[in-house]
PDB file of N, CA and C in Angstrom:
ATOM      1  N   MET A 214      87.068  95.559  83.186  1.00 63.00           N
ATOM      2  CA  MET A 214      87.517  97.052  83.211  1.00 63.00           C
ATOM      3  C   MET A 214      88.065  97.210  84.731  1.00 63.00           C
ATOM      4  N   LYS A 215      87.648  96.668  85.858  1.00 69.00           N
ATOM      5  CA  LYS A 215      88.005  96.776  87.126  1.00 69.00           C
ATOM      6  C   LYS A 215      89.487  96.135  87.223  1.00 69.00           C
ATOM      7  N   ASN A 216      89.719  94.967  86.596  1.00 74.00           N
ATOM      8  CA  ASN A 216      91.192  94.521  86.782  1.00 74.00           C
ATOM      9  C   ASN A 216      92.020  95.327  86.189  1.00 74.00           C
ATOM     10  N   TYR A 217      91.791  96.352  85.129  1.00 72.00           N
ATOM     11  CA  TYR A 217      92.544  96.930  84.581  1.00 72.00           C
ATOM     12  C   TYR A 217      93.067  98.092  85.399  1.00 72.00           C
ATOM     13  N   TYR A 218      92.236  98.844  86.161  1.00 71.00           N
ATOM     14  CA  TYR A 218      92.361  99.744  87.062  1.00 71.00           C
ATOM     15  C   TYR A 218      93.333  99.250  88.171  1.00 71.00           C
ATOM     16  N   ASN A 219      92.964  98.061  88.523  1.00 89.00           N
ATOM     17  CA  ASN A 219      93.699  97.491  89.682  1.00 89.00           C
ATOM     18  C   ASN A 219      95.088  97.123  89.304  1.00 89.00           C
ATOM     19  N   LEU A 220      95.209  96.697  88.016  1.00 86.00           N
ATOM     20  CA  LEU A 220      96.520  96.408  87.316  1.00 86.00           C
ATOM     21  C   LEU A 220      97.363  97.912  87.292  1.00 86.00           C
ATOM     22  N   VAL A 221      96.809  98.961  86.933  1.00 90.00           N
ATOM     23  CA  VAL A 221      97.508 100.213  86.866  1.00 90.00           C
ATOM     24  C   VAL A 221      97.845 100.527  88.309  1.00 90.00           C
ATOM     25  N   GLU A 222      97.212 100.350  89.191  1.00 92.00           N
ATOM     26  CA  GLU A 222      97.542 100.663  90.610  1.00 92.00           C
ATOM     27  C   GLU A 222      98.675  99.885  91.159  1.00 92.00           C
ATOM     28  N   VAL A 223      98.654  98.705  90.813  1.00 93.00           N
ATOM     29  CA  VAL A 223      99.532  97.620  91.162  1.00 93.00           C
ATOM     30  C   VAL A 223     100.936  97.969  90.561  1.00 93.00           C
ATOM     31  N   THR A 224     100.798  98.402  89.139  1.00 93.00           N
ATOM     32  CA  THR A 224     102.100  98.881  88.380  1.00 93.00           C
ATOM     33  C   THR A 224     102.517 100.053  89.017  1.00 93.00           C
ATOM     34  N   LYS A 225     101.781 101.059  89.497  1.00 95.00           N
ATOM     35  CA  LYS A 225     102.283 102.191  90.237  1.00 95.00           C
ATOM     36  C   LYS A 225     102.939 101.810  91.412  1.00 95.00           C
ATOM     37  N   LEU A 226     102.611 100.998  92.128  1.00 95.00           N
ATOM     38  CA  LEU A 226     103.204 100.371  93.355  1.00 95.00           C
ATOM     39  C   LEU A 226     104.274  99.630  93.115  1.00 95.00           C
ATOM     40  N   ILE A 227     104.380  98.908  92.233  1.00 95.00           N
ATOM     41  CA  ILE A 227     105.638  98.248  91.691  1.00 95.00           C
ATOM     42  C   ILE A 227     106.883  99.221  91.325  1.00 95.00           C
ATOM     43  N   ASN A 228     106.432 100.299  90.778  1.00 96.00           N
ATOM     44  CA  ASN A 228     107.381 101.284  90.146  1.00 96.00           C
ATOM     45  C   ASN A 228     107.704 102.086  91.596  1.00 96.00           C
ATOM     46  N   GLU A 229     107.154 102.387  92.305  1.00 97.00           N
ATOM     47  CA  GLU A 229     107.478 103.101  93.660  1.00 97.00           C
ATOM     48  C   GLU A 229     108.391 102.038  94.399  1.00 97.00           C
ATOM     49  N   ASN A 230     108.097 100.764  94.502  1.00 96.00           N
ATOM     50  CA  ASN A 230     109.081 100.012  95.109  1.00 96.00           C
ATOM     51  C   ASN A 230     110.286  99.871  94.596  1.00 96.00           C
ATOM     52  N   LEU A 231     110.347  99.922  93.137  1.00 96.00           N
ATOM     53  CA  LEU A 231     111.557  99.621  92.520  1.00 96.00           C
ATOM     54  C   LEU A 231     112.559 101.000  92.707  1.00 96.00           C
ATOM     55  N   ASN A 232     111.778 102.120  92.635  1.00 97.00           N
ATOM     56  CA  ASN A 232     112.598 103.399  93.075  1.00 97.00           C
ATOM     57  C   ASN A 232     113.137 103.313  94.438  1.00 97.00           C
ATOM     58  N   THR A 233     112.293 102.877  95.290  1.00 97.00           N
ATOM     59  CA  THR A 233     112.817 102.732  96.568  1.00 97.00           C
ATOM     60  C   THR A 233     114.033 101.764  96.822  1.00 97.00           C
ATOM     61  N   ILE A 234     113.943 100.697  96.138  1.00 97.00           N
ATOM     62  CA  ILE A 234     115.018  99.872  96.041  1.00 97.00           C
ATOM     63  C   ILE A 234     116.298 100.435  95.426  1.00 97.00           C
ATOM     64  N   ASN A 235     116.197 101.178  94.502  1.00 97.00           N
ATOM     65  CA  ASN A 235     117.235 101.781  93.840  1.00 97.00           C
ATOM     66  C   ASN A 235     118.034 102.816  94.837  1.00 97.00           C
ATOM     67  N   LYS A 236     117.012 103.640  95.457  1.00 98.00           N
ATOM     68  CA  LYS A 236     117.704 104.674  96.401  1.00 98.00           C
ATOM     69  C   LYS A 236     118.463 103.902  97.515  1.00 98.00           C
ATOM     70  N   ILE A 237     117.671 102.943  98.177  1.00 98.00           N
ATOM     71  CA  ILE A 237     118.380 102.216  99.147  1.00 98.00           C
ATOM     72  C   ILE A 237     119.759 101.633  98.752  1.00 98.00           C
ATOM     73  N   ASN A 238     119.980 101.023  97.503  1.00 97.00           N
ATOM     74  CA  ASN A 238     121.140 100.546  96.689  1.00 97.00           C
ATOM     75  C   ASN A 238     122.012 101.674  96.767  1.00 97.00           C
ATOM     76  N   LYS A 239     121.759 102.882  96.285  1.00 98.00           N
ATOM     77  CA  LYS A 239     122.541 104.205  96.032  1.00 98.00           C
ATOM     78  C   LYS A 239     123.311 104.438  97.524  1.00 98.00           C
ATOM     79  N   GLU A 240     122.337 104.680  98.592  1.00 98.00           N
ATOM     80  CA  GLU A 240     122.697 104.989  99.869  1.00 98.00           C
ATOM     81  C   GLU A 240     123.622 104.010 100.510  1.00 98.00           C
ATOM     82  N   LYS A 241     123.220 102.792 100.332  1.00 97.00           N
ATOM     83  CA  LYS A 241     124.209 101.501 100.701  1.00 97.00           C
ATOM     84  C   LYS A 241     125.487 101.734 100.186  1.00 97.00           C
ATOM     85  N   GLU A 242     125.419 101.720  98.909  1.00 97.00           N
ATOM     86  CA  GLU A 242     126.902 101.933  98.205  1.00 97.00           C
ATOM     87  C   GLU A 242     127.811 103.034  98.811  1.00 97.00           C
ATOM     88  N   ALA A 243     127.167 104.139  99.078  1.00 96.00           N
ATOM     89  CA  ALA A 243     127.921 105.388  99.612  1.00 96.00           C
ATOM     90  C   ALA A 243     128.175 104.920 101.012  1.00 96.00           C
ATOM     91  N   LEU A 244     127.464 104.413 101.857  1.00 96.00           N
ATOM     92  CA  LEU A 244     127.834 104.037 103.071  1.00 96.00           C
ATOM     93  C   LEU A 244     129.108 102.942 103.063  1.00 96.00           C
ATOM     94  N   ILE A 245     128.866 102.028 102.170  1.00 96.00           N
ATOM     95  CA  ILE A 245     129.929 101.001 102.044  1.00 96.00           C
ATOM     96  C   ILE A 245     131.417 101.697 101.843  1.00 96.00           C
ATOM     97  N   GLU A 246     131.310 102.644 100.871  1.00 95.00           N
ATOM     98  CA  GLU A 246     132.593 103.425 100.608  1.00 95.00           C
ATOM     99  C   GLU A 246     133.126 104.000 101.881  1.00 95.00           C
ATOM    100  N   ILE A 247     132.305 104.722 102.616  1.00 94.00           N
ATOM    101  CA  ILE A 247     132.644 105.417 103.774  1.00 94.00           C
ATOM    102  C   ILE A 247     133.226 104.403 104.875  1.00 94.00           C
ATOM    103  N   TYR A 248     132.583 103.200 104.876  1.00 93.00           N
ATOM    104  CA  TYR A 248     133.030 102.170 106.016  1.00 93.00           C
ATOM    105  C   TYR A 248     134.253 101.644 105.470  1.00 93.00           C
ATOM    106  N   ASN A 249     134.537 101.434 104.349  1.00 94.00           N
ATOM    107  CA  ASN A 249     135.596 100.796 103.849  1.00 94.00           C
ATOM    108  C   ASN A 249     136.872 101.769 104.055  1.00 94.00           C
ATOM    109  N   LYS A 250     136.635 103.002 104.194  1.00 93.00           N
ATOM    110  CA  LYS A 250     137.749 104.011 104.553  1.00 93.00           C
ATOM    111  C   LYS A 250     138.118 103.836 105.880  1.00 93.00           C
ATOM    112  N   ASP A 251     137.009 103.673 106.779  1.00 90.00           N
ATOM    113  CA  ASP A 251     137.253 103.794 108.233  1.00 90.00           C
ATOM    114  C   ASP A 251     136.338 102.606 108.814  1.00 90.00           C
ATOM    115  N   ARG A 252     137.007 101.507 109.226  1.00 90.00           N
ATOM    116  CA  ARG A 252     136.209 100.326 109.590  1.00 90.00           C
ATOM    117  C   ARG A 252     135.845 100.455 110.962  1.00 90.00           C
ATOM    118  N   THR A 253     136.299 101.487 111.701  1.00 91.00           N
ATOM    119  CA  THR A 253     136.064 101.692 113.040  1.00 91.00           C
ATOM    120  C   THR A 253     134.672 102.351 113.403  1.00 91.00           C
ATOM    121  N   ASN A 254     134.152 102.829 112.284  1.00 87.00           N
ATOM    122  CA  ASN A 254     132.933 103.714 112.289  1.00 87.00           C
ATOM    123  C   ASN A 254     131.647 102.573 112.362  1.00 87.00           C
ATOM    124  N   LEU A 255     131.317 102.453 113.592  1.00 92.00           N
ATOM    125  CA  LEU A 255     130.192 101.426 113.833  1.00 92.00           C
ATOM    126  C   LEU A 255     128.883 101.982 113.585  1.00 92.00           C
ATOM    127  N   ASN A 256     128.533 103.231 113.537  1.00 94.00           N
ATOM    128  CA  ASN A 256     127.439 103.908 113.277  1.00 94.00           C
ATOM    129  C   ASN A 256     127.015 103.495 111.764  1.00 94.00           C
ATOM    130  N   THR A 257     128.207 103.521 110.855  1.00 94.00           N
ATOM    131  CA  THR A 257     127.902 103.489 109.377  1.00 94.00           C
ATOM    132  C   THR A 257     127.610 102.162 109.279  1.00 94.00           C
ATOM    133  N   LEU A 258     128.318 101.116 109.992  1.00 94.00           N
ATOM    134  CA  LEU A 258     127.941  99.564 109.663  1.00 94.00           C
ATOM    135  C   LEU A 258     126.379  99.378 110.181  1.00 94.00           C
ATOM    136  N   LYS A 259     125.985 100.038 111.422  1.00 96.00           N
ATOM    137  CA  LYS A 259     124.690 100.098 111.724  1.00 96.00           C
ATOM    138  C   LYS A 259     123.829 100.528 110.538  1.00 96.00           C
ATOM    139  N   LYS A 260     123.945 101.538 110.107  1.00 96.00           N
ATOM    140  CA  LYS A 260     123.192 101.979 108.931  1.00 96.00           C
ATOM    141  C   LYS A 260     123.156 101.274 107.748  1.00 96.00           C
ATOM    142  N   ILE A 261     124.145 100.566 107.533  1.00 96.00           N
ATOM    143  CA  ILE A 261     123.995  99.637 106.242  1.00 96.00           C
ATOM    144  C   ILE A 261     123.292  98.442 106.620  1.00 96.00           C
ATOM    145  N   GLU A 262     123.335  97.917 108.028  1.00 97.00           N
ATOM    146  CA  GLU A 262     122.551  96.854 108.338  1.00 97.00           C
ATOM    147  C   GLU A 262     121.096  97.189 108.176  1.00 97.00           C
ATOM    148  N   GLU A 263     120.692  98.370 108.585  1.00 97.00           N
ATOM    149  CA  GLU A 263     119.432  98.664 108.695  1.00 97.00           C
ATOM    150  C   GLU A 263     118.959  98.899 107.086  1.00 97.00           C
ATOM    151  N   LEU A 264     119.683  99.458 106.305  1.00 97.00           N
ATOM    152  CA  LEU A 264     119.263  99.568 104.919  1.00 97.00           C
ATOM    153  C   LEU A 264     119.216  98.210 104.234  1.00 97.00           C
ATOM    154  N   THR A 265     119.921  97.328 104.607  1.00 97.00           N
ATOM    155  CA  THR A 265     119.971  96.058 104.132  1.00 97.00           C
ATOM    156  C   THR A 265     118.382  95.313 104.578  1.00 97.00           C
ATOM    157  N   GLU A 266     117.985  95.423 105.831  1.00 98.00           N
ATOM    158  CA  GLU A 266     116.668  94.994 106.092  1.00 98.00           C
ATOM    159  C   GLU A 266     115.708  95.597 105.514  1.00 98.00           C
ATOM    160  N   LYS A 267     115.708  96.954 105.301  1.00 97.00           N
ATOM    161  CA  LYS A 267     114.814  97.815 104.341  1.00 97.00           C
ATOM    162  C   LYS A 267     114.721  97.061 103.077  1.00 97.00           C
ATOM    163  N   TYR A 268     115.790  96.785 102.394  1.00 97.00           N
ATOM    164  CA  TYR A 268     115.916  96.328 101.145  1.00 97.00           C
ATOM    165  C   TYR A 268     115.380  94.900 100.989  1.00 97.00           C
ATOM    166  N   LYS A 269     115.448  94.078 102.036  1.00 97.00           N
ATOM    167  CA  LYS A 269     114.713  92.737 101.904  1.00 97.00           C
ATOM    168  C   LYS A 269     113.372  92.900 102.070  1.00 97.00           C
ATOM    169  N   LEU A 270     112.895  93.814 102.804  1.00 97.00           N
ATOM    170  CA  LEU A 270     111.518  94.019 103.122  1.00 97.00           C
ATOM    171  C   LEU A 270     110.807  94.460 101.594  1.00 97.00           C
ATOM    172  N   CYS A 271     111.600  95.416 101.056  1.00 96.00           N
ATOM    173  CA  CYS A 271     111.033  95.904  99.921  1.00 96.00           C
ATOM    174  C   CYS A 271     111.318  94.712  98.673  1.00 96.00           C
ATOM    175  N   LEU A 272     112.147  93.813  98.700  1.00 95.00           N
ATOM    176  CA  LEU A 272     112.053  92.857  97.770  1.00 95.00           C
ATOM    177  C   LEU A 272     110.904  91.714  98.010  1.00 95.00           C
ATOM    178  N   ASN A 273     110.581  91.480  99.341  1.00 96.00           N
ATOM    179  CA  ASN A 273     109.417  90.701  99.683  1.00 96.00           C
ATOM    180  C   ASN A 273     108.050  91.430  99.057  1.00 96.00           C
ATOM    181  N   GLU A 274     108.048  92.675  99.314  1.00 96.00           N
ATOM    182  CA  GLU A 274     106.769  93.492  98.737  1.00 96.00           C
ATOM    183  C   GLU A 274     106.877  93.414  97.230  1.00 96.00           C
ATOM    184  N   ALA A 275     108.079  93.451  96.673  1.00 94.00           N
ATOM    185  CA  ALA A 275     108.034  93.359  95.137  1.00 94.00           C
ATOM    186  C   ALA A 275     107.549  92.025  94.673  1.00 94.00           C
ATOM    187  N   LYS A 276     107.969  90.948  95.379  1.00 94.00           N
ATOM    188  CA  LYS A 276     107.495  89.653  94.948  1.00 94.00           C
ATOM    189  C   LYS A 276     105.927  89.558  95.134  1.00 94.00           C
ATOM    190  N   GLU A 277     105.344  90.008  96.320  1.00 94.00           N
ATOM    191  CA  GLU A 277     103.869  89.981  96.514  1.00 94.00           C
ATOM    192  C   GLU A 277     103.287  90.820  95.471  1.00 94.00           C
ATOM    193  N   LEU A 278     103.908  91.887  95.004  1.00 93.00           N
ATOM    194  CA  LEU A 278     103.101  92.935  94.180  1.00 93.00           C
ATOM    195  C   LEU A 278     103.056  92.110  92.571  1.00 93.00           C
ATOM    196  N   ASN A 279     104.340  91.420  92.355  1.00 92.00           N
ATOM    197  CA  ASN A 279     104.437  90.827  91.041  1.00 92.00           C
ATOM    198  C   ASN A 279     103.556  89.578  91.031  1.00 92.00           C
ATOM    199  N   ALA A 280     103.339  88.943  92.099  1.00 93.00           N
ATOM    200  CA  ALA A 280     102.075  87.834  92.150  1.00 93.00           C
ATOM    201  C   ALA A 280     100.730  88.303  91.996  1.00 93.00           C
ATOM    202  N   ILE A 281     100.408  89.587  92.551  1.00 92.00           N
ATOM    203  CA  ILE A 281      99.275  90.132  92.497  1.00 92.00           C
ATOM    204  C   ILE A 281      98.880  90.526  90.870  1.00 92.00           C
ATOM    205  N   SER A 282     100.045  91.238  90.399  1.00 90.00           N
ATOM    206  CA  SER A 282     100.066  91.565  89.058  1.00 90.00           C
ATOM    207  C   SER A 282      99.735  90.579  87.924  1.00 90.00           C
ATOM    208  N   LYS A 283     100.378  89.337  88.164  1.00 89.00           N
ATOM    209  CA  LYS A 283     100.149  88.187  87.405  1.00 89.00           C
ATOM    210  C   LYS A 283      98.731  87.821  87.423  1.00 89.00           C
ATOM    211  N   LYS A 284      98.259  87.772  88.579  1.00 87.00           N
ATOM    212  CA  LYS A 284      96.757  87.337  88.987  1.00 87.00           C
ATOM    213  C   LYS A 284      95.580  88.228  88.041  1.00 87.00           C
ATOM    214  N   LEU A 285      95.927  89.498  88.250  1.00 85.00           N
ATOM    215  CA  LEU A 285      95.268  90.479  87.702  1.00 85.00           C
ATOM    216  C   LEU A 285      95.182  90.343  86.055  1.00 85.00           C
ATOM    217  N   LYS A 286      96.484  90.121  85.546  1.00 83.00           N
ATOM    218  CA  LYS A 286      96.527  89.992  83.950  1.00 83.00           C
ATOM    219  C   LYS A 286      95.814  88.856  83.475  1.00 83.00           C
ATOM    220  N   LYS A 287      95.551  87.720  84.155  1.00 75.00           N
ATOM    221  CA  LYS A 287      94.556  86.707  83.561  1.00 75.00           C
ATOM    222  C   LYS A 287      93.148  86.940  83.397  1.00 75.00           C
TER     223      LYS A 287
END
C-alpha cells in the first residue's frame, strides 16, 4: 500500500513537471517569434537560452521521475 501512495505522489510530480515543460515551450515559442522579428534584441535571445536550460533540467527531472515510477510499479 505504501508503494501506491508513493506512486500517486510521483505521478503528481510528473504532471507538475509536464505542465512546467508546456509553459516553458509556450513562452519560448512567443520569445522566438519576437526574436525573429527583431534579431538585434539580445535580451530576448538570452531569455530563450535561459528557458532552454530550464527545459533541459525539466527533461532530466522527468526521466528521473519516470524511472522512480517504473520501480514503484513493480
